[in-house]
XYZ file of C-alpha atoms in Angstrom:
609
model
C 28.940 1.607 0.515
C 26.503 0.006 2.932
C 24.061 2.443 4.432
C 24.447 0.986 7.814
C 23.426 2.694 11.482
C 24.850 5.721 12.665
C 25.969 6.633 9.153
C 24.838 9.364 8.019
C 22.975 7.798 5.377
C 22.604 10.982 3.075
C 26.419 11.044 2.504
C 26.514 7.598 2.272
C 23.785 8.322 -0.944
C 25.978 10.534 -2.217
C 29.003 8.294 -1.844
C 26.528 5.610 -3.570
C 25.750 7.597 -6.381
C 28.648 9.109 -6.943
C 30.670 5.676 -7.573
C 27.851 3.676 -8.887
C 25.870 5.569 -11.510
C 29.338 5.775 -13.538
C 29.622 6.157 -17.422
C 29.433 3.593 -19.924
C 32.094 0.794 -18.553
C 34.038 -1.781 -20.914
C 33.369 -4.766 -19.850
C 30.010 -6.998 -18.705
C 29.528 -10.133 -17.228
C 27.107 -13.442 -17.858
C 24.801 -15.083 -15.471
C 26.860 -17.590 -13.504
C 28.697 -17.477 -10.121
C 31.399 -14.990 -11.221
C 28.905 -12.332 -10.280
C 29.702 -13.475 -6.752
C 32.872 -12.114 -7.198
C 32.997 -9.823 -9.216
C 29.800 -8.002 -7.183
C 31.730 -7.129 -3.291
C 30.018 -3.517 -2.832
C 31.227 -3.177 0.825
C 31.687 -5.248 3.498
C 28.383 -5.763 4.726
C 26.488 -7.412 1.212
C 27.061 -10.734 -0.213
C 25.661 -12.679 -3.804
C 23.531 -15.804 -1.671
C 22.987 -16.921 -5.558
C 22.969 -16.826 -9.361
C 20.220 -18.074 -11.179
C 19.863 -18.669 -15.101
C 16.288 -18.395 -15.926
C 15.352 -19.411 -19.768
C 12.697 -18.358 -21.628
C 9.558 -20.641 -21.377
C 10.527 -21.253 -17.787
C 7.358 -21.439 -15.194
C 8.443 -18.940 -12.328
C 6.391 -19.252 -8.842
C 6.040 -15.957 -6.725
C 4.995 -15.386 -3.638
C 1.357 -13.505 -4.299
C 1.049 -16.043 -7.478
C -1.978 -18.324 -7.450
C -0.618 -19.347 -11.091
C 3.149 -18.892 -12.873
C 4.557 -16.419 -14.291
C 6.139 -17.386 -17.312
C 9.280 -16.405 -18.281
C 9.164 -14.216 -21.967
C 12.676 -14.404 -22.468
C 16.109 -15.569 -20.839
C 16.471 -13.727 -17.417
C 19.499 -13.476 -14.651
C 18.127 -13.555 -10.910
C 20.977 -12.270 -8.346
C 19.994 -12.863 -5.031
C 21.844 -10.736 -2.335
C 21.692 -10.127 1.445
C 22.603 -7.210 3.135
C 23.847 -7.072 6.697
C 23.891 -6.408 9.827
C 20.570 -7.035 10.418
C 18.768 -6.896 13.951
C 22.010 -7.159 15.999
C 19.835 -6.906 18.975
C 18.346 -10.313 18.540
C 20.594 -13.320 19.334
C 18.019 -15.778 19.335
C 18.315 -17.450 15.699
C 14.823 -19.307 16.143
C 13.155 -15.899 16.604
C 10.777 -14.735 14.074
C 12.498 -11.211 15.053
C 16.259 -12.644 13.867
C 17.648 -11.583 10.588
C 21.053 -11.406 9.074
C 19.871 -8.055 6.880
C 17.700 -7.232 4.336
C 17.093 -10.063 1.431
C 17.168 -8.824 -2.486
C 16.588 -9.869 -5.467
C 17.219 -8.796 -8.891
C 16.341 -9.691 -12.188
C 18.126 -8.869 -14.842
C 17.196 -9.456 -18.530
C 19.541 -10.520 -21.203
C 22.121 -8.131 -22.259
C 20.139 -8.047 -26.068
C 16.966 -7.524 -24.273
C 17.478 -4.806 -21.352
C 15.957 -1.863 -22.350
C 18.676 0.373 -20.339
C 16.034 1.369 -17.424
C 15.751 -0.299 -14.006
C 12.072 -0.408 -12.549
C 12.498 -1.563 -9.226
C 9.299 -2.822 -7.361
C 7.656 -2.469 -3.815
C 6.293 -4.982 -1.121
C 3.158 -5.174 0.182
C 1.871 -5.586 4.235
C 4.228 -7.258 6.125
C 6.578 -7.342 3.075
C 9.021 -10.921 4.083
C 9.841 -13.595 1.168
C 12.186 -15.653 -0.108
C 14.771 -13.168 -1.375
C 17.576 -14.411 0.700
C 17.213 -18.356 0.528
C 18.776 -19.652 -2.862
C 16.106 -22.307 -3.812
C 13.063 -19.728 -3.358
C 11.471 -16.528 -5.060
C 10.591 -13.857 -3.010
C 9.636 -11.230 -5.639
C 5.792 -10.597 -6.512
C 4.466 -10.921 -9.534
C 4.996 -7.750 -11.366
C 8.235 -7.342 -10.679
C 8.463 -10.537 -12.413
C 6.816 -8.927 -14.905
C 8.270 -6.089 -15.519
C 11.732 -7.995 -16.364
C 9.644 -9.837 -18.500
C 9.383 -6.806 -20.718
C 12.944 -5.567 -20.536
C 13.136 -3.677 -17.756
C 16.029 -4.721 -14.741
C 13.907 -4.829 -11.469
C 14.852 -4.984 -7.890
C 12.555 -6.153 -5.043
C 13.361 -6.381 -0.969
C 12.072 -8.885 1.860
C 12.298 -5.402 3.857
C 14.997 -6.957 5.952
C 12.944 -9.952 7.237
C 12.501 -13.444 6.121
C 8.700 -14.662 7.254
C 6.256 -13.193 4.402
C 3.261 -11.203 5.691
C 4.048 -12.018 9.320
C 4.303 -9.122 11.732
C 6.469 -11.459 14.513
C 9.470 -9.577 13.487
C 8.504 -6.126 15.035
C 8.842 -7.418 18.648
C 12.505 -9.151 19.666
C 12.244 -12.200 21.457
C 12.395 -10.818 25.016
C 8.902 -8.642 24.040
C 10.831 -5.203 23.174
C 10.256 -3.211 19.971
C 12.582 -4.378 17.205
C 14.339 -0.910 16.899
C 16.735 -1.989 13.851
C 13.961 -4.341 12.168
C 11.634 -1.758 12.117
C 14.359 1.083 10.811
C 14.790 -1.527 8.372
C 11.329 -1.987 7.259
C 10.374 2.088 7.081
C 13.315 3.157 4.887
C 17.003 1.372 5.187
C 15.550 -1.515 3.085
C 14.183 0.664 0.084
C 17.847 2.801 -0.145
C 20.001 -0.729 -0.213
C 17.610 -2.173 -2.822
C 17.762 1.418 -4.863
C 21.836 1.579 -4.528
C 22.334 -2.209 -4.635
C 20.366 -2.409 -7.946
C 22.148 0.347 -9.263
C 25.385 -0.962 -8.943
C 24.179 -4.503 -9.689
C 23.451 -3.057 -12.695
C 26.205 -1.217 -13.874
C 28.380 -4.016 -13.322
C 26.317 -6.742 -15.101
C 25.732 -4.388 -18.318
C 28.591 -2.612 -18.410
C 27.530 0.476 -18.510
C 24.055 2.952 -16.162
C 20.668 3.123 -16.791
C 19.805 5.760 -18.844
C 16.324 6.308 -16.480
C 15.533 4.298 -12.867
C 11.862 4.278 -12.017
C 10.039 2.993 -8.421
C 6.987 1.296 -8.647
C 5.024 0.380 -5.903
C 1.783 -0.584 -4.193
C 0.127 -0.858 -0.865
C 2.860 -1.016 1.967
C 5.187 -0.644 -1.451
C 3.380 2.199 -2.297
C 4.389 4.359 1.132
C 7.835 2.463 0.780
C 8.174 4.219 -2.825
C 6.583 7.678 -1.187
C 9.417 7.379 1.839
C 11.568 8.143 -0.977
C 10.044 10.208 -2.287
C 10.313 12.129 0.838
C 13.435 11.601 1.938
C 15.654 10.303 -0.775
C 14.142 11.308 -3.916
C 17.602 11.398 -5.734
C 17.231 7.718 -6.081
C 14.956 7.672 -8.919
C 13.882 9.223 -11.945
C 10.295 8.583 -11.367
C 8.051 6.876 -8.964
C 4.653 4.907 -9.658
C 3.096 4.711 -6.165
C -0.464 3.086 -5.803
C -2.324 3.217 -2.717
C -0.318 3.792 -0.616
C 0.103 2.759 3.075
C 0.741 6.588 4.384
C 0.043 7.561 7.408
C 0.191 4.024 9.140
C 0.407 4.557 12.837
C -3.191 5.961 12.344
C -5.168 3.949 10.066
C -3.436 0.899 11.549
C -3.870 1.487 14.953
C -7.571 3.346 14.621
C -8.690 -0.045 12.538
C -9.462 -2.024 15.394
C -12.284 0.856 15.588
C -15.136 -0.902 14.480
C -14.196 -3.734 17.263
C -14.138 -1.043 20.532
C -17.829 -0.134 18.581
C -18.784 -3.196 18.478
C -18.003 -4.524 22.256
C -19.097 -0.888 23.532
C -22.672 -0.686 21.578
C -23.527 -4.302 20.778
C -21.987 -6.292 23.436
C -19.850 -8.555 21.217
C -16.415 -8.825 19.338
C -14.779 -10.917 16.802
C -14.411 -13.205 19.657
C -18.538 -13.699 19.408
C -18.402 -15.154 15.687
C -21.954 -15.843 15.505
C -23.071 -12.523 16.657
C -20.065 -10.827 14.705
C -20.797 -12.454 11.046
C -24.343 -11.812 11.556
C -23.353 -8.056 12.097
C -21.287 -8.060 9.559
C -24.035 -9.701 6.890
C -26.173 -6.536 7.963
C -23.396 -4.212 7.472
C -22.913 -5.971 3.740
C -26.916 -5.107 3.577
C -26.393 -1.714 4.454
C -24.215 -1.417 1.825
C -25.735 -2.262 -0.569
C -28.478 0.470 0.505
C -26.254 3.184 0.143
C -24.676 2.627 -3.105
C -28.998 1.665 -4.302
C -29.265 5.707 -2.361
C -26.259 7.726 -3.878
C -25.658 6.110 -7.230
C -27.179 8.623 -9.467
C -25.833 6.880 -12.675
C -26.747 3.502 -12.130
C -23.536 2.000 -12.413
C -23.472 -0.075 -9.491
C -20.742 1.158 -7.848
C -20.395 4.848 -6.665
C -18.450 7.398 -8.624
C -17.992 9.647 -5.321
C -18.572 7.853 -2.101
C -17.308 10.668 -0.112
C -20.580 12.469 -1.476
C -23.181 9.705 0.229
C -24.877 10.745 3.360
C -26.749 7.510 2.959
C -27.739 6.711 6.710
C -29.429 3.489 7.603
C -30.771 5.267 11.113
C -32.980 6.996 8.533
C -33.960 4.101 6.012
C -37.401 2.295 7.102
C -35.949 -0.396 4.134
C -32.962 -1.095 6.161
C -34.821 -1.252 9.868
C -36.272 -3.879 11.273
C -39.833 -4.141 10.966
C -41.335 -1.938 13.677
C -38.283 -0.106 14.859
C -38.721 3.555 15.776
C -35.757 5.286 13.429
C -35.139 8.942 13.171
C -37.957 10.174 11.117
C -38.897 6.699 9.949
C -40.305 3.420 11.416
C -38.680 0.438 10.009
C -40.430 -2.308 7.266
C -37.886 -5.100 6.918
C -39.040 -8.298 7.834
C -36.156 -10.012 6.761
C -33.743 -10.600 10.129
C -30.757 -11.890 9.096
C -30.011 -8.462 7.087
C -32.723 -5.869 9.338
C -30.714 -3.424 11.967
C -31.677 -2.158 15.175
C -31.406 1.970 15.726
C -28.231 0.226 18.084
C -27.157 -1.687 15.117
C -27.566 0.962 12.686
C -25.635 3.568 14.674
C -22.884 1.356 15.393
C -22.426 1.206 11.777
C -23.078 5.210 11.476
C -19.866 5.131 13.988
C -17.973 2.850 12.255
C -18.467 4.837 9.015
C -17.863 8.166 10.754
C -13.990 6.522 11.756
C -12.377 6.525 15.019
C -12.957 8.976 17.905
C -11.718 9.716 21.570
C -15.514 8.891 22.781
C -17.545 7.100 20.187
C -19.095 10.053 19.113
C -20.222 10.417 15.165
C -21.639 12.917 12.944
C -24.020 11.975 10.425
C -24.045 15.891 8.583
C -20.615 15.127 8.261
C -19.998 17.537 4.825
C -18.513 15.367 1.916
C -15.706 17.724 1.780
C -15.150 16.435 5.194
C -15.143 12.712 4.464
C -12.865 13.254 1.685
C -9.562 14.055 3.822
C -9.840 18.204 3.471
C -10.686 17.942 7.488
C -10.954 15.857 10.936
C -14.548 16.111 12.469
C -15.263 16.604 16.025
C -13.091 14.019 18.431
C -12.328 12.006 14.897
C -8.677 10.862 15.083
C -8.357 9.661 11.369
C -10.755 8.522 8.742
C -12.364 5.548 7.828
C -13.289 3.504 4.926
C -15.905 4.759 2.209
C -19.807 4.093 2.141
C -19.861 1.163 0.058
C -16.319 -0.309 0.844
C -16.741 -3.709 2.130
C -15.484 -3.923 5.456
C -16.663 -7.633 6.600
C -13.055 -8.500 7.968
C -13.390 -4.964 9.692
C -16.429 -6.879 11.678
C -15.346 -10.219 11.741
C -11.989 -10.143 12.892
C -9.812 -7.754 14.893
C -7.094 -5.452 13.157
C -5.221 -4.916 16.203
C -1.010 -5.513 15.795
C -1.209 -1.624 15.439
C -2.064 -1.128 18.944
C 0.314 -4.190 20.198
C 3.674 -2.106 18.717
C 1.669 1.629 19.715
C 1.448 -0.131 23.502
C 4.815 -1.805 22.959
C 3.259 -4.985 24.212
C 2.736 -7.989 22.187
C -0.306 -9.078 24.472
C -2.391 -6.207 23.131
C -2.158 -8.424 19.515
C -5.190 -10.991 18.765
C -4.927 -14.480 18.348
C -6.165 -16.594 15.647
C -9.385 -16.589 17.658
C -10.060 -12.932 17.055
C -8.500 -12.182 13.806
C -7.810 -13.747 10.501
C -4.095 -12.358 9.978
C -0.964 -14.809 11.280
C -0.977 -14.672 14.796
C 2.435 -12.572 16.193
C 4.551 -15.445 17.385
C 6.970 -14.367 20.638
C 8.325 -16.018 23.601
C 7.800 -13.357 26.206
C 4.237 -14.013 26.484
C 1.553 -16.713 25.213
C -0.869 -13.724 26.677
C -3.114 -12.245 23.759
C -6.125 -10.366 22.801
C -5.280 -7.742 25.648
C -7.383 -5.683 23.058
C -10.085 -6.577 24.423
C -9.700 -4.407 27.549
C -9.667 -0.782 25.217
C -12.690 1.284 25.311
C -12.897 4.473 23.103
C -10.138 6.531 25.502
C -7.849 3.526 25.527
C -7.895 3.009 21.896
C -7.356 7.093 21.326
C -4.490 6.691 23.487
C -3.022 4.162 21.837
C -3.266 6.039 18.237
C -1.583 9.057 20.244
C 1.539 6.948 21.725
C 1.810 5.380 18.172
C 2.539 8.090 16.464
C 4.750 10.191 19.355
C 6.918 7.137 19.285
C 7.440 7.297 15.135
C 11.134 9.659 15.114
C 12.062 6.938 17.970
C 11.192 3.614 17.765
C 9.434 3.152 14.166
C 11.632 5.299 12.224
C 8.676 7.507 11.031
C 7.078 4.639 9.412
C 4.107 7.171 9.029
C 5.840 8.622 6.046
C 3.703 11.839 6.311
C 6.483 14.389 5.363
C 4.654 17.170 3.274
C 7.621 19.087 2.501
C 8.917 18.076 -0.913
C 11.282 20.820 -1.958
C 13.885 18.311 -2.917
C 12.504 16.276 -5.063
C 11.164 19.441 -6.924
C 14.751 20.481 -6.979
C 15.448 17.522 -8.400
C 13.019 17.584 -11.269
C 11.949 14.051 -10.097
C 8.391 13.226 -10.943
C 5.112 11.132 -9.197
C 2.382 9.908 -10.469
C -0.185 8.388 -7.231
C -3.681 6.964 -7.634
C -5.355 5.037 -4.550
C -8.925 3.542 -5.258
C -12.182 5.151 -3.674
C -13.591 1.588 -2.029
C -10.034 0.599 -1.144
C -10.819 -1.630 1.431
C -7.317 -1.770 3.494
C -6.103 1.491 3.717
C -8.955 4.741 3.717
C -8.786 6.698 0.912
C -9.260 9.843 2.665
C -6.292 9.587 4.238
C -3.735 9.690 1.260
C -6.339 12.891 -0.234
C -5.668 13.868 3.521
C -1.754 14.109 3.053
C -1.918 15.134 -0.761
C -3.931 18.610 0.375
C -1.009 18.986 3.003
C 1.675 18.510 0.509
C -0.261 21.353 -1.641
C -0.561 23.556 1.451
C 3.418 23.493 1.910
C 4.486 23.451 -1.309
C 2.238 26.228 -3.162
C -1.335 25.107 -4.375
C -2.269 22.601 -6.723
C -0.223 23.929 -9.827
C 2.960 23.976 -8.048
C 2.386 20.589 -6.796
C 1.207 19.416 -10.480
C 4.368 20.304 -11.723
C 6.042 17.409 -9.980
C 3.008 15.176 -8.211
C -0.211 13.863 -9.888
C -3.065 11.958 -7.883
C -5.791 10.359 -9.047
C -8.510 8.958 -7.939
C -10.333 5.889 -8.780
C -14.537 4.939 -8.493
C -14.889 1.429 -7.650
C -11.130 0.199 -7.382
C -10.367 -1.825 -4.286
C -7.080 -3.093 -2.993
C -5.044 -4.704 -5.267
C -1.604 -4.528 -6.789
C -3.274 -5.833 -9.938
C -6.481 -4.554 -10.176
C -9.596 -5.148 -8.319
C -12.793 -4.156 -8.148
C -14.931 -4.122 -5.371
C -18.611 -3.347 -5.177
C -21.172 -4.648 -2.696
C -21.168 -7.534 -4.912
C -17.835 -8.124 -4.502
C -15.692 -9.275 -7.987
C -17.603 -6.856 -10.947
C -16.410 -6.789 -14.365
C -18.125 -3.804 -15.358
C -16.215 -1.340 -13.353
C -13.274 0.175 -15.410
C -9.711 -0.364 -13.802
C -6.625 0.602 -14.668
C -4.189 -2.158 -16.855
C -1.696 -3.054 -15.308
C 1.516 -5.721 -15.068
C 0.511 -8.936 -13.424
C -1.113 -12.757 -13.682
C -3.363 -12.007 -16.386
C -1.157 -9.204 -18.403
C 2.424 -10.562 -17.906
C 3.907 -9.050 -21.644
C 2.351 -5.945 -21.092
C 2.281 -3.183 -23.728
C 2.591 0.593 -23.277
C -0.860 0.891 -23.445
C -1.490 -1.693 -21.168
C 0.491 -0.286 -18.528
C -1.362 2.649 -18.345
C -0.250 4.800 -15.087
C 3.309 3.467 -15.184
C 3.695 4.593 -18.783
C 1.823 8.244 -18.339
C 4.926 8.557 -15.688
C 7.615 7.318 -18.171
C 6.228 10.016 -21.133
C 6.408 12.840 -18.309
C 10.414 11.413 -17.459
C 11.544 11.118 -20.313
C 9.900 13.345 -22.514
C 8.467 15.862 -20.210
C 4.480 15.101 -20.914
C 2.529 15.894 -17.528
C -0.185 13.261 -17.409
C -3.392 14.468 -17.822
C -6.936 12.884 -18.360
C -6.353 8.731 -18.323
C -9.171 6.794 -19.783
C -9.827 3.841 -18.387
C -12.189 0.815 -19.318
C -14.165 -2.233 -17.443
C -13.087 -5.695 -17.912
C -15.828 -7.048 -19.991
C -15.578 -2.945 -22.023
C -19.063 -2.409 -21.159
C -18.081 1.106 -19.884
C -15.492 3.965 -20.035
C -14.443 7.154 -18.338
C -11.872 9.304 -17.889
C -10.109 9.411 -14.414
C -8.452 12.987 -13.495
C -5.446 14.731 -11.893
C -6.971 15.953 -8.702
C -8.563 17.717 -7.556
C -10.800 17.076 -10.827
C -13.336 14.728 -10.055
C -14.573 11.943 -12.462
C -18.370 13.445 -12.806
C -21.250 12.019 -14.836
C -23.147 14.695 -16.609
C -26.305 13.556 -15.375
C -28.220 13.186 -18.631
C -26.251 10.953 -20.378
C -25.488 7.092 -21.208
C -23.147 6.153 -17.806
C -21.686 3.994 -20.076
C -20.202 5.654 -22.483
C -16.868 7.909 -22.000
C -18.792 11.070 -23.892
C -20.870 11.122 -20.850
C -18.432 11.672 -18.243
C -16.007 14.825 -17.324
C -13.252 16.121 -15.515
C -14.552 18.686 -12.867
């Protein structure tokens, strides 16, 4: 049954279930077009194509800079699910669609290894799932077929990969059923459609069905989790875009900072990447001020007061500081006491008047509480936030404002430029001072039950998934340089505070936290320096690990021995790329802490505390 609008979609779930997750059945089928008959799930979803994949086959998807081979014959089923965004009857709009695109890949009958790990999107999601001569499906996903498992991905219910167009119709509105699409109808078709997908093809259910998801697929895994945890047995969710109508909207921050304190924008790029090679410089400073072990990277950013107000290294020669009189000659990296407070607001995150707070306690920073006029946090001391500086973040406000002309150009920003006929009008942005932006983080998030569908995903309340007996496993980097850190602690401690304390929660939910990991679905690590091998990082499923092993599939397999065999994940050890040095990471709120005496390379060294 299709979970279409005004349904109630949890009976529809249950309807799902109910005739879908069936026992063992008699007969199966092969890869060829028979599955688009056989397949006819309701009304509303239709087999766009069949595709035999053999083993040895070079497989191009989306996020790939190289192929991903194929390790053994696969089936890819590509389906589209209707209505779509009814309201739009333009078909050259970037806001048409016919439904949400999926695909899914099925290994060979011999080599399924009776579990479905369905995959998430990332930013704007989009792809090729509903054309028959493309791939939409990232990499792991890919990958995770590769090595037996059947895997589902969605295009989110629109076509134009990591393009934002789609969120305003043609005629300038909000894309109401897009965007309903996109926050949660998308991720229950692609859980039921998978499900039944795979019944029929094998014969017979899954014995487990696990999410796994990062980034925008990471809060499209946690909607779930909030709302329809019956869907799967376990979810993997990695940073994870929570809380979206703040960070998203309050990003364009450092811009309002910028044009307020320093008289320029993105618009100015001269003046903005030479701000932005000082900010890299201040960076640089703080991680030389708060790394205690010498690692290069910072274990706890949240713990660095480091500010450049107060470093005569990071001041321009001469400048009067607080406390300090500045020594660097060298201007292309020096700051004013303007510059260097712009920064100390930038770091401090958005507020109603541009107000910051330097004693800021690290407790604080870390997501336990908002400071003074803060609206949400920001990015960690270290993080490098050059695009931050360089080009405006600001399609957040556009859909908060409900006007496209509040979006940037491809003057201002570096993202694809929202594409609608209403208006050629842009960078309306540039207008907001501190009030307007507040506003526009306080109308973006009253209008989430209406016109976003609560895209926030920011429900604490998690009583039935406990019921359930469902399990999570969550880690989101500490320099993660697209969504702040502090706000996913943020919503963990909330989630503790309704559901018990940190034991209860542990008995279903396990967050950790990782030094030195940046954004990445595969693994990334991002210093000052920017790529550093030397910083330990999860394994995980993707380009360079595309036959993974248990034990290189670290966090995904600590969930699947807590499913299936009811080990809670504890310590998880993790190692740098060139295995120059080890630590444990730990279930929060442990801490991974350096015991100040001895080798920072070496795993003996470090603790859980």
């Amino acid at each position: 049954m299709s979970i279409t609008r005004g349904t109630n979609i949890s009976a529809a779930l249950l309807l799902a279930a109910c005739c879908h997750l069936t026992p063992a059945l008699a007969d199966t089928l092969s890869c060829d077009d028979g599955i688009k008959t056989a397949f006819r799930p309701d009304a509303d979803t239709s087999v766009v194509a069949v595709r035999l994949v053999k083993k040895g086959e070079e497989l191009k998807a989306i996020d790939a800079p190289q192929p991903v081979t194929a390790a053994a014959d696969l089936c890819l089923v590509k389906l589209l699910v209707g209505p779509g965004a009814t309201a739009e009857k333009d078909k050259n709009a970037r806001s048409y669609s016919e439904g949400i695109g999926i695909e899914v890949w099925l290994p060979t009958h011999a080599n399924w290894n009776e579990r479905i790990r369905n995959y998430g999107g990332g930013g704007w999601v989009g792809g090729g799932h509903r054309y028959a001569d493309k791939i939409g499906s990232k990499v792991p996903a890919i990958v995770n077929a590769n090595i037996g498992y059947a895997s589902g991905t969605t295009d989110a219910g629109q076509p134009w990969y990591q393009d934002g167009s789609f969120a305003f119709l043609s005629d300038g509105k909000v894309n109401v059923e897009s965007l309903r699409d996109f926050s949660v109808r998308a991720m229950v078709e692609q859980a039921v459609k998978t499900k039944a997908l795979v019944n029929l093809y094998y014969g017979k259910a899954p014995k487990y069905a696990y999410y796994d998801g990062h980034s925008q697929g990471g809060r499209q895994g946690m909607k779930l989790v909030q709302e329809y945890p019956e869907l799967y047995d376990g979810y993997m969710i990695a940073q994870p875009a929570l809380s979206i109508a703040k960070f998203g909207t309050a990003g364009l921050y450092p811009q309002i900072v910028m044009k307020t304190e320093l008289g320029f924008t993105s618009a100015n790029k001269a003046e903005a990447t030479a701000f932005a090679a000082k900010v890299a410089a201040a960076n640089k400073r703080a991680v030389a001020a708060c790394d205690k072990a010498g690692l290069g990277f910072l274990l706890d950013p949240f713990a660095c007061d480091y500010n450049p107000a107060r470093d005569a290294d990071m001041l321009c020669a001469g400048v009067a500081g607080e406390g300090v009189t500045g020594s660097n000659a060298d201007a292309a990296v020096c700051m004013s006491l303007k510059e260097a407070n712009a920064l100390n607001r930038i770091w401090y995150g958005a507020t109603s008047d541009g107000s910051f707070d330097v004693a800021q306690s690290a407790d604080a920073r870390s997501g336990k509480s908002l400071g003074k006029n803060q609206l949400w946090w920001t990015f960690t001391k270290s993080t490098a936030i050059g695009t931050l500086i360089t080009s405006a973040s600001a399609y957040g406000v556009a859909l908060a404002l409900q006007d496209v002309s509040y979006a940037p150009d491809a003057s201002t920003s570096s993202g694809a430029p929202i594409t609608n006929a209403s208006t050629n009008v842009r960078n309306k942005w540039l207008e907001l001072d501190y009030a307007g932006l507040a506003d526009a983080v306080n109308k973006g998030v009253a209008l989430q039950p209406t016109l976003f569908s609560d895209l926030i995903t920011d429900k604490a309340d998690l009583g039935k998934l406990r019921e359930l007996g469902r399990k999570v496993v969550v880690y989101t980097g500490l320099v993660d340089d697209a969504i702040p850190p502090a706000g996913n602690i943020n919503y963990h401690e909330r989630v503790v505070a309704a559901m018990g304390g940190h034991a209860e929660v542990q008995k279903f939910m396990r967050m950790y936290l990782l030094p030195g990991s940046a954004h990445s679905s595969q693994g990334r690590a991002y210093t000052v320096g920017g790529k550093n091998d030397t910083v330990p990082l999860p394994k995980l499923p993707g380009n360079a690990n595309q036959t993974p092993t248990r034990e290189q599939d670290q966090f995904f397999t600590a969930l699947v021995d807590w499913v299936e065999e009811g080990t809670a994940p504890g310590e998880i050890l993790l190692t740098s790329r060139d295995n120059s040095v080890s630590y444990p990471v730990c279930v929060y709120p442990l801490r991974t802490t350096w015991s100040g005496n001895g080798d920072a390379k070496q795993a003996s060294s470090f603790s859980c505390r």
